[in-house]
Short mmCIF file of C-alpha atoms and ligand atoms in Angstrom, two decimals:
data_model
loop_
_atom_site.label_atom_id
_atom_site.label_comp_id
_atom_site.label_asym_id
_atom_site.label_seq_id
_atom_site.Cartn_x
_atom_site.Cartn_y
_atom_site.Cartn_z
CA MET A 1 -12.65 26.94 -28.40
CA PRO A 2 -11.22 24.16 -26.19
CA SER A 3 -11.56 25.51 -22.01
CA ILE A 4 -8.83 25.06 -19.45
CA ILE A 5 -9.50 24.29 -16.06
CA ASN A 6 -7.13 26.81 -13.77
CA GLU A 7 -7.75 25.66 -10.51
CA PRO A 8 -4.96 22.79 -9.45
CA LYS A 9 -5.84 19.22 -9.25
CA LEU A 10 -4.20 17.28 -7.08
CA ASP A 11 -2.64 13.79 -6.87
CA PHE A 12 -1.87 11.47 -3.28
CA LYS A 13 1.89 12.84 -3.40
CA ASP A 14 0.72 16.61 -3.57
CA VAL A 15 -0.25 16.44 0.04
CA LEU A 16 0.08 15.49 3.31
CA LEU A 17 -2.62 14.66 6.35
CA ARG A 18 -2.00 17.74 8.77
CA PRO A 19 -1.56 15.96 12.70
CA LYS A 20 -4.62 17.02 15.18
CA ARG A 21 -5.08 17.29 18.70
CA SER A 22 -5.84 13.70 20.27
CA THR A 23 -6.72 11.40 22.87
CA LEU A 24 -6.05 8.18 21.33
CA LYS A 25 -3.35 6.17 23.33
CA SER A 26 -2.66 3.84 20.76
CA ARG A 27 -3.35 2.70 16.72
CA SER A 28 -4.79 -0.41 18.39
CA GLU A 29 -7.52 1.46 19.37
CA VAL A 30 -8.45 2.49 16.27
CA GLU A 31 -11.38 0.82 14.86
CA LEU A 32 -10.89 0.21 10.86
CA THR A 33 -14.35 -2.20 10.47
CA ARG A 34 -17.03 0.26 8.61
CA GLU A 35 -20.81 -0.80 8.06
CA PHE A 36 -22.19 0.48 4.83
CA LYS A 37 -25.86 0.22 3.90
CA PHE A 38 -26.09 0.53 0.18
CA LYS A 39 -28.42 3.07 -2.31
CA ASN A 40 -29.99 0.25 -4.57
CA SER A 41 -29.18 -3.26 -3.37
CA LYS A 42 -30.14 -2.05 0.25
CA ARG A 43 -27.55 -4.60 1.45
CA THR A 44 -25.20 -4.07 4.49
CA TYR A 45 -21.38 -4.28 4.59
CA SER A 46 -19.59 -5.05 7.00
CA GLY A 47 -15.78 -5.21 6.74
CA ILE A 48 -12.42 -3.26 6.26
CA PRO A 49 -13.03 -1.26 2.95
CA VAL A 50 -9.44 -1.86 1.72
CA VAL A 51 -10.10 -3.77 -1.75
CA ALA A 52 -7.67 -6.07 -3.94
CA SER A 53 -8.02 -5.04 -7.38
CA ASN A 54 -9.81 -7.52 -10.38
CA MET A 55 -6.68 -7.65 -12.03
CA ASP A 56 -5.52 -11.32 -13.31
CA THR A 57 -2.04 -10.75 -10.69
CA VAL A 58 -4.02 -9.82 -7.89
CA GLY A 59 -7.63 -10.78 -7.51
CA THR A 60 -7.78 -14.70 -7.33
CA PHE A 61 -9.36 -16.72 -5.21
CA GLU A 62 -6.67 -17.30 -3.15
CA MET A 63 -5.91 -14.03 -2.32
CA ALA A 64 -9.75 -13.90 -1.22
CA ASP A 65 -9.41 -16.69 0.88
CA LYS A 66 -6.50 -14.90 3.01
CA LEU A 67 -7.57 -11.05 2.72
CA ALA A 68 -11.36 -12.56 3.63
CA GLU A 69 -9.57 -14.17 7.02
CA ALA A 70 -8.68 -10.11 8.12
CA GLY A 71 -12.05 -8.46 6.94
CA LEU A 72 -11.08 -7.13 3.40
CA PHE A 73 -12.59 -7.21 0.66
CA THR A 74 -11.37 -8.96 -3.33
CA THR A 75 -12.81 -8.17 -6.82
CA MET A 76 -11.99 -11.55 -8.42
CA HIS A 77 -10.12 -10.92 -12.06
CA LYS A 78 -12.94 -11.28 -15.28
CA HIS A 79 -10.91 -14.66 -16.57
CA TYR A 80 -12.30 -17.29 -13.84
CA SER A 81 -14.32 -20.19 -15.72
CA ILE A 82 -17.81 -20.66 -14.84
CA ASP A 83 -16.53 -24.19 -13.98
CA GLN A 84 -13.59 -22.59 -11.88
CA TRP A 85 -16.63 -20.35 -9.97
CA LYS A 86 -18.82 -23.35 -9.11
CA ASP A 87 -15.73 -25.00 -7.26
CA PHE A 88 -15.04 -22.11 -5.65
CA GLY A 89 -18.79 -22.16 -4.44
CA ALA A 90 -18.45 -25.53 -3.19
CA THR A 91 -15.21 -25.51 -1.59
CA ARG A 92 -15.33 -22.32 0.80
CA PRO A 93 -17.70 -21.09 3.64
CA VAL A 94 -20.71 -19.01 3.00
CA SER A 95 -19.06 -16.11 4.68
CA ILE A 96 -16.41 -15.51 2.21
CA PHE A 97 -19.01 -14.21 -0.25
CA ASP A 98 -19.02 -11.14 2.37
CA HIS A 99 -15.83 -10.34 1.40
CA VAL A 100 -15.83 -10.90 -2.65
CA ALA A 101 -17.11 -9.76 -5.99
CA ILE A 102 -17.60 -11.05 -9.13
CA SER A 103 -16.31 -8.55 -12.19
CA SER A 104 -17.25 -8.46 -15.63
CA GLY A 105 -17.09 -6.53 -18.41
CA ILE A 106 -20.04 -5.79 -20.91
CA SER A 107 -19.92 -8.00 -23.68
CA GLU A 108 -22.20 -10.32 -24.92
CA ASN A 109 -20.28 -13.27 -23.48
CA ASP A 110 -19.32 -11.21 -20.00
CA TRP A 111 -23.32 -10.99 -19.78
CA ASN A 112 -23.82 -14.78 -20.31
CA LYS A 113 -21.15 -15.64 -17.88
CA LEU A 114 -22.36 -13.48 -15.02
CA THR A 115 -25.60 -14.85 -15.67
CA ALA A 116 -24.69 -18.13 -15.27
CA VAL A 117 -22.17 -17.87 -12.48
CA CYS A 118 -24.76 -15.80 -10.40
CA GLU A 119 -27.25 -18.63 -10.98
CA ALA A 120 -24.83 -21.02 -9.85
CA LEU A 121 -23.50 -19.48 -7.00
CA PRO A 122 -26.89 -17.69 -5.12
CA GLN A 123 -24.38 -17.06 -1.84
CA LEU A 124 -22.55 -14.19 -4.43
CA ASN A 125 -23.71 -11.26 -3.62
CA ALA A 126 -21.67 -8.19 -5.24
CA ILE A 127 -21.02 -7.98 -8.79
CA CYS A 128 -18.09 -5.26 -10.31
CA LEU A 129 -18.38 -3.97 -13.41
CA ASP A 130 -15.57 -2.62 -14.99
CA VAL A 131 -14.41 -0.88 -17.91
CA ALA A 132 -11.37 1.11 -18.82
CA ASN A 133 -13.78 4.47 -19.59
CA GLY A 134 -16.97 4.29 -17.62
CA TYR A 135 -18.43 7.54 -20.18
CA SER A 136 -20.19 5.24 -22.71
CA GLU A 137 -23.72 5.22 -22.99
CA THR A 138 -23.67 1.14 -23.59
CA PHE A 139 -21.65 1.05 -20.21
CA VAL A 140 -24.89 3.11 -18.40
CA ASP A 141 -27.16 0.93 -20.20
CA PHE A 142 -25.50 -2.46 -19.11
CA ILE A 143 -25.44 -1.13 -15.48
CA ARG A 144 -29.53 -0.91 -15.82
CA LYS A 145 -29.50 -4.05 -17.41
CA VAL A 146 -27.65 -5.84 -14.78
CA ARG A 147 -29.80 -3.88 -11.93
CA GLU A 148 -33.15 -5.22 -13.58
CA GLN A 149 -31.71 -8.68 -13.17
CA PHE A 150 -30.07 -8.46 -10.20
CA PRO A 151 -32.00 -6.24 -8.07
CA ARG A 152 -30.65 -7.56 -4.23
CA HIS A 153 -26.96 -7.62 -5.78
CA THR A 154 -24.43 -4.91 -4.93
CA ILE A 155 -22.89 -3.18 -8.17
CA PHE A 156 -19.66 -1.68 -7.91
CA ALA A 157 -19.16 0.15 -11.35
CA GLY A 158 -16.63 2.12 -13.14
CA ASN A 159 -14.15 3.76 -13.55
CA VAL A 160 -15.24 7.74 -13.95
CA VAL A 161 -13.30 10.64 -12.11
CA THR A 162 -16.20 13.67 -12.39
CA GLY A 163 -19.08 14.25 -10.10
CA GLU A 164 -21.63 14.38 -12.73
CA MET A 165 -20.79 10.89 -14.22
CA VAL A 166 -20.98 9.09 -10.76
CA GLU A 167 -24.36 10.32 -10.13
CA GLU A 168 -25.49 9.29 -13.86
CA LEU A 169 -24.09 5.88 -12.73
CA LEU A 170 -25.51 5.70 -9.58
CA LEU A 171 -29.26 6.56 -10.81
CA ALA A 172 -28.46 4.04 -13.54
CA GLY A 173 -28.44 1.43 -10.39
CA ALA A 174 -24.73 0.92 -9.42
CA ASP A 175 -24.00 1.19 -5.22
CA CYS A 176 -20.61 2.14 -5.46
CA VAL A 177 -19.17 3.76 -8.28
CA LYS A 178 -15.36 3.26 -8.83
CA VAL A 179 -12.91 6.40 -9.15
CA GLY A 180 -9.81 6.42 -11.55
CA ILE A 181 -8.64 6.95 -15.07
CA GLY A 182 -4.77 6.77 -15.33
CA PRO A 183 -3.16 6.75 -12.30
CA GLY A 184 -2.46 2.80 -11.64
CA SER A 185 1.13 1.83 -11.19
CA VAL A 186 1.13 -0.31 -14.23
CA CYS A 187 -1.27 2.19 -16.56
CA THR A 188 -0.27 4.00 -19.70
CA THR A 189 -3.48 5.90 -20.11
CA ARG A 190 -2.08 9.19 -19.53
CA LYS A 191 0.86 8.86 -21.55
CA LYS A 192 -0.85 6.80 -24.67
CA ALA A 193 -3.96 8.84 -24.73
CA GLY A 194 -3.15 11.86 -22.46
CA VAL A 195 -6.41 11.64 -20.82
CA GLY A 196 -6.61 11.20 -16.75
CA TYR A 197 -7.53 13.63 -13.41
CA PRO A 198 -5.15 13.54 -10.51
CA GLN A 199 -6.75 10.93 -8.24
CA LEU A 200 -6.68 13.09 -5.22
CA SER A 201 -8.52 15.70 -6.27
CA ALA A 202 -10.79 13.01 -8.14
CA VAL A 203 -11.76 11.21 -5.23
CA LEU A 204 -12.55 14.43 -3.25
CA GLU A 205 -14.99 15.52 -5.95
CA CYS A 206 -16.83 12.28 -6.42
CA ALA A 207 -16.94 11.48 -3.08
CA ASP A 208 -19.31 14.65 -2.59
CA ALA A 209 -21.11 13.79 -5.73
CA ALA A 210 -21.95 10.31 -4.52
CA HIS A 211 -22.74 11.30 -0.54
CA GLY A 212 -25.31 13.76 -1.58
CA LEU A 213 -27.17 10.41 -3.84
CA ASN A 214 -26.42 8.37 -0.72
CA GLY A 215 -24.46 6.34 -2.82
CA HIS A 216 -20.59 5.35 -2.13
CA VAL A 217 -17.04 5.45 -4.61
CA MET A 218 -14.20 2.93 -4.27
CA SER A 219 -10.61 4.61 -5.40
CA ASP A 220 -9.03 2.82 -7.77
CA GLY A 221 -5.12 3.13 -8.32
CA GLY A 222 -2.06 5.13 -7.42
CA CYS A 223 -1.57 4.15 -3.93
CA THR A 224 2.14 3.22 -3.54
CA ASN A 225 2.40 2.95 -0.06
CA PRO A 226 0.05 2.72 2.90
CA GLY A 227 0.20 6.39 3.40
CA ASP A 228 -1.72 6.60 -0.01
CA VAL A 229 -4.75 4.81 1.05
CA ALA A 230 -4.95 6.95 4.22
CA LYS A 231 -4.90 9.82 2.18
CA ALA A 232 -7.56 8.27 0.08
CA PHE A 233 -10.05 7.62 3.25
CA GLY A 234 -9.42 10.82 4.26
CA ALA A 235 -10.36 12.60 1.00
CA GLY A 236 -13.57 10.69 1.46
CA ALA A 237 -13.51 7.38 -0.27
CA ASP A 238 -15.93 4.71 0.96
CA PHE A 239 -13.25 1.92 -0.35
CA VAL A 240 -10.12 2.08 -1.49
CA MET A 241 -8.75 -0.29 -4.60
CA MET A 242 -5.58 -1.27 -5.20
CA GLY A 243 -3.64 -3.90 -7.50
CA GLY A 244 0.48 -3.17 -7.15
CA LEU A 245 0.41 -2.77 -3.31
CA PHE A 246 -0.81 -6.35 -3.15
CA ALA A 247 1.08 -7.84 -6.22
CA GLY A 248 3.97 -10.12 -6.03
CA HIS A 249 2.89 -12.25 -2.91
CA ASP A 250 2.15 -16.06 -3.09
CA GLN A 251 -1.29 -15.33 -3.42
CA SER A 252 -0.72 -13.17 -6.40
CA GLY A 253 -0.87 -14.42 -10.00
CA GLY A 254 2.03 -14.04 -12.31
CA GLU A 255 5.15 -15.48 -13.27
CA LEU A 256 7.72 -16.19 -10.76
CA ILE A 257 10.80 -15.47 -11.89
CA GLU A 258 14.21 -16.04 -10.52
CA ARG A 259 17.24 -13.66 -11.71
CA ASP A 260 20.81 -13.70 -9.88
CA GLY A 261 19.55 -15.53 -6.94
CA ARG A 262 16.67 -13.30 -6.23
CA LYS A 263 12.91 -13.57 -7.07
CA PHE A 264 10.49 -11.61 -8.66
CA LYS A 265 7.09 -12.12 -9.86
CA LEU A 266 5.44 -10.52 -12.90
CA PHE A 267 2.99 -7.84 -12.72
CA TYR A 268 0.98 -6.50 -15.38
CA GLY A 269 -2.03 -3.89 -16.84
CA MET A 270 -5.46 -5.51 -17.54
CA SER A 271 -5.02 -3.91 -20.80
CA SER A 272 -1.21 -4.64 -21.72
CA ASP A 273 0.22 -6.42 -24.66
CA THR A 274 0.84 -9.40 -21.73
CA ALA A 275 -2.46 -9.82 -20.59
CA MET A 276 -4.34 -9.34 -24.31
CA LYS A 277 -1.73 -12.11 -25.19
CA LYS A 278 -2.69 -14.49 -22.52
CA HIS A 279 -6.66 -14.12 -22.45
CA HIS A 280 -7.32 -12.89 -26.16
CA GLY A 281 -4.55 -14.89 -27.92
CA ALA A 282 -3.19 -11.35 -29.80
CA VAL A 283 -3.41 -7.38 -29.10
CA ALA A 284 -6.52 -6.14 -30.85
CA GLU A 285 -5.52 -4.09 -33.78
CA TYR A 286 -7.68 -0.65 -33.19
CA ARG A 287 -6.32 -0.33 -29.56
CA ALA A 288 -3.09 0.67 -28.48
CA SER A 289 -2.31 -1.29 -25.15
CA GLU A 290 -2.16 0.77 -22.33
CA GLY A 291 -0.93 -1.02 -19.52
CA LYS A 292 2.90 -2.09 -18.91
CA THR A 293 4.56 -5.32 -17.40
CA ILE A 294 7.11 -4.84 -14.73
CA THR A 295 8.67 -7.40 -12.13
CA ILE A 296 8.38 -6.56 -8.85
CA PRO A 297 10.42 -8.29 -5.79
CA TYR A 298 8.45 -11.23 -4.62
CA ARG A 299 7.07 -10.66 -1.14
CA GLY A 300 5.91 -14.31 0.52
CA ASP A 301 2.58 -14.00 2.35
CA VAL A 302 0.15 -11.49 1.82
CA THR A 303 -0.32 -11.42 5.40
CA ASN A 304 2.46 -9.30 6.50
CA THR A 305 1.54 -6.77 3.50
CA VAL A 306 -1.84 -6.56 4.93
CA LEU A 307 -0.49 -6.16 8.56
CA ASP A 308 1.77 -3.12 7.44
CA LEU A 309 -1.12 -1.51 5.37
CA LEU A 310 -3.48 -1.45 8.12
CA GLY A 311 -0.76 0.05 10.69
CA GLY A 312 -0.27 2.86 8.25
CA ILE A 313 -4.11 3.57 8.12
CA ARG A 314 -4.36 3.00 12.08
CA SER A 315 -1.28 5.33 12.57
CA ALA A 316 -2.96 7.97 9.84
CA CYS A 317 -6.35 7.82 12.03
CA THR A 318 -4.26 7.78 15.37
CA TYR A 319 -2.54 11.16 14.48
CA THR A 320 -5.61 12.91 12.79
CA GLY A 321 -7.39 11.83 16.37
CA SER A 322 -9.61 9.72 14.34
CA ARG A 323 -11.05 6.84 16.67
CA THR A 324 -12.91 5.17 13.75
CA LEU A 325 -11.80 5.19 9.96
CA LYS A 326 -15.18 6.58 9.40
CA GLU A 327 -14.38 9.83 11.40
CA LEU A 328 -11.00 10.07 9.45
CA PRO A 329 -12.60 12.27 6.21
CA LYS A 330 -14.32 14.50 9.14
CA ARG A 331 -10.99 15.04 10.83
CA THR A 332 -9.18 15.55 7.49
CA THR A 333 -7.10 18.94 6.84
CA PHE A 334 -5.00 18.18 4.04
CA ILE A 335 -1.64 20.23 3.43
CA ARG A 336 -0.41 20.94 0.28
CA VAL A 337 3.17 20.29 -0.53
CA THR A 338 3.78 20.69 -4.08
CA GLN A 339 3.71 23.44 -6.75
CA GLN A 340 2.34 23.37 -10.02
CA THR A 341 5.47 22.94 -12.23
CA ASN A 342 4.80 26.46 -14.09
CA ASP A 343 5.23 27.94 -10.25
CA MET A 344 8.53 26.71 -9.37
CA TYR A 345 9.88 27.25 -12.84
CA ASN A 346 9.00 30.03 -14.62
CA PRO A 347 11.84 30.82 -17.47
CA TYR A 348 10.46 34.40 -18.10
CA GLU A 349 10.16 35.06 -14.06
CA VAL A 350 14.18 33.64 -13.31
CA ALA A 351 15.43 35.47 -16.99
CA THR A 352 14.06 38.76 -15.78
CA ALA A 353 13.30 38.80 -11.96
CA PRO A 354 15.49 41.65 -10.33
CA LYS A 355 18.54 40.65 -8.12
CA SER A 356 18.06 40.49 -4.40
CA GLY A 357 20.85 41.83 -2.29
P1 5GP B 1 -2.39 0.49 -8.89
O1 5GP B 1 -2.94 -0.20 -7.19
O2 5GP B 1 -1.35 -0.76 -9.16
O3 5GP B 1 -1.56 1.43 -8.92
O4 5GP B 1 -3.71 0.50 -9.98
C1 5GP B 1 -4.68 -0.64 -9.80
C2 5GP B 1 -5.37 -0.23 -10.92
O5 5GP B 1 -4.81 0.20 -12.21
C3 5GP B 1 -6.73 -1.09 -11.56
O6 5GP B 1 -7.54 -1.91 -10.32
C4 5GP B 1 -7.28 -0.72 -12.28
O7 5GP B 1 -8.17 0.09 -12.15
C5 5GP B 1 -6.04 -0.59 -13.21
N1 5GP B 1 -5.23 -0.76 -14.18
C6 5GP B 1 -4.88 -2.32 -14.07
N2 5GP B 1 -4.53 -2.42 -15.13
C7 5GP B 1 -4.46 -1.56 -16.06
C8 5GP B 1 -3.99 -1.57 -17.73
O8 5GP B 1 -3.68 -2.31 -18.62
N3 5GP B 1 -4.04 -0.22 -18.52
C9 5GP B 1 -4.98 0.75 -17.13
N4 5GP B 1 -5.43 2.17 -18.01
N5 5GP B 1 -5.27 0.56 -16.01
C10 5GP B 1 -5.13 -0.43 -15.61
#
């Protein structure tokens, strides 16, 4: 018989951070830089753990240039060629490689490209292994293979949403597990496949599992404003990845469109029809597209967005009395502000409840 989890699982919108007594005088006193020592690569990371997603409209070389300047991280999209990577390596300072990862899928072609780029660019030290469904055995085997070939590279891998799979990926060789199935702004998995997990609960549960093994987690998707990013950190995410919040800028990919004198940029999911036609020539017959294509208002240089984003996180730290981002989860109490839909409206109760007064 199918089983049902009755305990409520929550999204970012379902909670708020409760303010706490604070001795901080201003947001500028908050330290957002974090230092991590990774479980398997043994590398140390130092930076602001806010990450641009490896979507071709977001994770671009130009985005990495700007975000690295501010201490943020970029996972590059999978469609750069080996030559483009060589050019990137030849024209950027070595220091940028503390803030970027190459992304890869798990096909033979992906493996060949990954090994070629890593061989050509010894300064590259982080790899993001990214599949829509991180629950397959093939994925776990691929992580093992990459760990064996690249013992000193930091490996980000996902996506999954449950503690036991976080543990499995860490034990296979990942350093930081990406968490999120279905929350993305241009993702349609919850509708197309009926699969998903509310993101705040996924992060809470996965962070707990990862930290128990000295591993890390990256919350991926579902942040629609800086407050959501603060909630993800409050729930225990070590890194927070976002697509939509970094889309629409000069540094983002995606066509610029002018309509009635206003500018927009195209933003689409990596398994949308748009992306599949662009990179593979067509939508594969056996799979439904699980991403959509939207236009978002053009937002100019990403620098202003970064300031706004970091300002929001600093503010959350100030309200909760967290002098550093590291302290935020320890000082987090979430207040649940929504009810499950069936609590709010039960037609049977409405029909039969005794009238008051
Ligand atoms: P956002 O920050 O825009 O809410 O979410 C970004 C995340 O959505 C990405 O990092 C990735 O995990 C996920 N994503 C990107 N494209 C697609 C897609 O086409 N389908 C699905 N299911 N998820 C996607």
